[in-house]
Amino acid sequence: VGYDSQVNEETGPHQPTVLWNAMIHPLHRMAIKGAIWYQGESNAAWHNAEYNCTFPTMIEDWRQVFHQGSGGATEIDFPFGFVQLSTYHNAVPDDSFSWIRWHQTADFGYAPNPKMRRTFMAVAMDLGDEKSPFGTIHPRYKQDVAYRLYLGAQAVAYGETAVVFQGPFPKGLQLKNSTELIITYTQELTVLELSKDIFEVCCCQKGNLSSCEWLAAPIINHSINTLSLSLNECHQKITGIRYAWTEWPCDLKKCPLYSKGYKLPAPSFVIQAAHNGLSSMSSIKLFQ
C-alpha cells in the first residue's frame, strides 16, 4: 500500500480525511503484507509540532483497521516503511523541514524505535535534485529511494537480520579538553567531506540559557566509527548538538556521512543537553 500525504488540488482531493476515505479505507478488507508511506512536504507547515505523536498514532490506527477489516489475515503489527522528507528549496529561512524529519521518527532520529515498532525509514535528504524534471523534491533517480526501502523491508518485514538498512547514528559523545567533541557512531563510516558547517552546537552564555545560538562545529578528524568536531567557535556553555539541520543540507548524494559499503546516509539529528551543558550529554543513551 502506498500513500502520498500531499496531492495537488488541481489533480484530485487533497484533504487527509478525503484521501483516507477515498483511497485507503476501501482496501481495509484486503490482506496486506505491509505499507509504505511517502511523506509530503505540506506537513512541514501543518501541525508540525504534533507530528511526533500523530504519525505513530496513524501507523497504529492503520494496523488496527487492516487487521480487523481482514478478519485477522493482516498482521496486527504489519511492517510500515516510510520515506523521510526530502528537500525542496536550497535556501529557506526556517527549519520546518528539519523538524518534520525528526518528528517522523517520534523524536528518536531512527526507525524502528521504542515508539515505532516494526517500522523502517529511507533517508532522502541527500536526493534533492535541482535538475530533476519532476521538481526538486521528487528525485529523478527513484531507484535510490526504492533501494533504501528495499533494505528496510528485507530486515524488518522479512527478518533478514544480516541486512544493514539504517545509516550511521550517534551512540556516544565525549568532550575532549573543552575544544573537541568526539562522536561515536553505531557503525563504520564513509566520510566524503570534512564539512565545516553541517554539524552545529548550541552555544549559551553561562548562567543565561535564554541567550543561545547555533554555531558551526567543523569536522576536523575521523576514524573507523568516530568523528571529531572542533568547538573553537563556542567559548561558552554548549547545551546541544545537531547534524544536517537544514532543508537542503547537501548536494545530490554528497552528504558528508554514509555507512561503509551500503552508502546509506546518516540521518539528521538534534540532541539537547540538560542544564549542566555538554558535560552531561555523555550519560544520555543516544541509540537503543
Short mmCIF file of N, CA, C and O in Angstrom, two decimals, residues 4 6-14 19 23:
data_model
loop_
_atom_site.label_atom_id
_atom_site.label_comp_id
_atom_site.label_asym_id
_atom_site.label_seq_id
_atom_site.Cartn_x
_atom_site.Cartn_y
_atom_site.Cartn_z
N ASP A 4 0.73 9.08 -0.58
CA ASP A 4 1.44 10.34 -0.50
C ASP A 4 0.52 11.33 0.18
O ASP A 4 -0.62 11.50 -0.23
N GLN A 6 0.46 14.44 0.21
CA GLN A 6 0.12 15.67 -0.48
C GLN A 6 -0.33 15.35 -1.90
O GLN A 6 0.35 14.66 -2.64
N VAL A 7 -1.50 15.82 -2.27
CA VAL A 7 -2.00 15.69 -3.63
C VAL A 7 -2.39 17.07 -4.12
O VAL A 7 -3.05 17.83 -3.41
N ASN A 8 -2.00 17.42 -5.32
CA ASN A 8 -2.29 18.73 -5.87
C ASN A 8 -3.79 18.96 -5.97
O ASN A 8 -4.53 18.08 -6.42
N GLU A 9 -4.23 20.16 -5.60
CA GLU A 9 -5.66 20.47 -5.63
C GLU A 9 -6.23 20.33 -7.03
O GLU A 9 -7.40 19.98 -7.21
N GLU A 10 -5.42 20.60 -8.05
CA GLU A 10 -5.92 20.57 -9.41
C GLU A 10 -6.09 19.14 -9.92
O GLU A 10 -6.80 18.91 -10.90
N THR A 11 -5.43 18.18 -9.29
CA THR A 11 -5.47 16.81 -9.80
C THR A 11 -6.32 15.88 -8.95
O THR A 11 -6.56 14.74 -9.34
N GLY A 12 -6.79 16.32 -7.80
CA GLY A 12 -7.63 15.44 -7.00
C GLY A 12 -7.76 15.91 -5.58
O GLY A 12 -7.16 16.90 -5.17
N PRO A 13 -8.58 15.20 -4.80
CA PRO A 13 -8.80 15.56 -3.39
C PRO A 13 -7.48 15.58 -2.63
O PRO A 13 -6.61 14.75 -2.86
N HIS A 14 -7.33 16.53 -1.73
CA HIS A 14 -6.06 16.66 -1.02
C HIS A 14 -6.22 16.72 0.49
O HIS A 14 -5.22 16.73 1.21
N LEU A 19 -8.66 11.78 1.46
CA LEU A 19 -7.69 10.80 0.96
C LEU A 19 -7.88 9.44 1.63
O LEU A 19 -7.85 8.40 0.98
N MET A 23 -9.16 6.58 -0.76
CA MET A 23 -8.04 5.84 -1.33
C MET A 23 -7.55 4.68 -0.46
O MET A 23 -7.01 3.71 -0.99
#
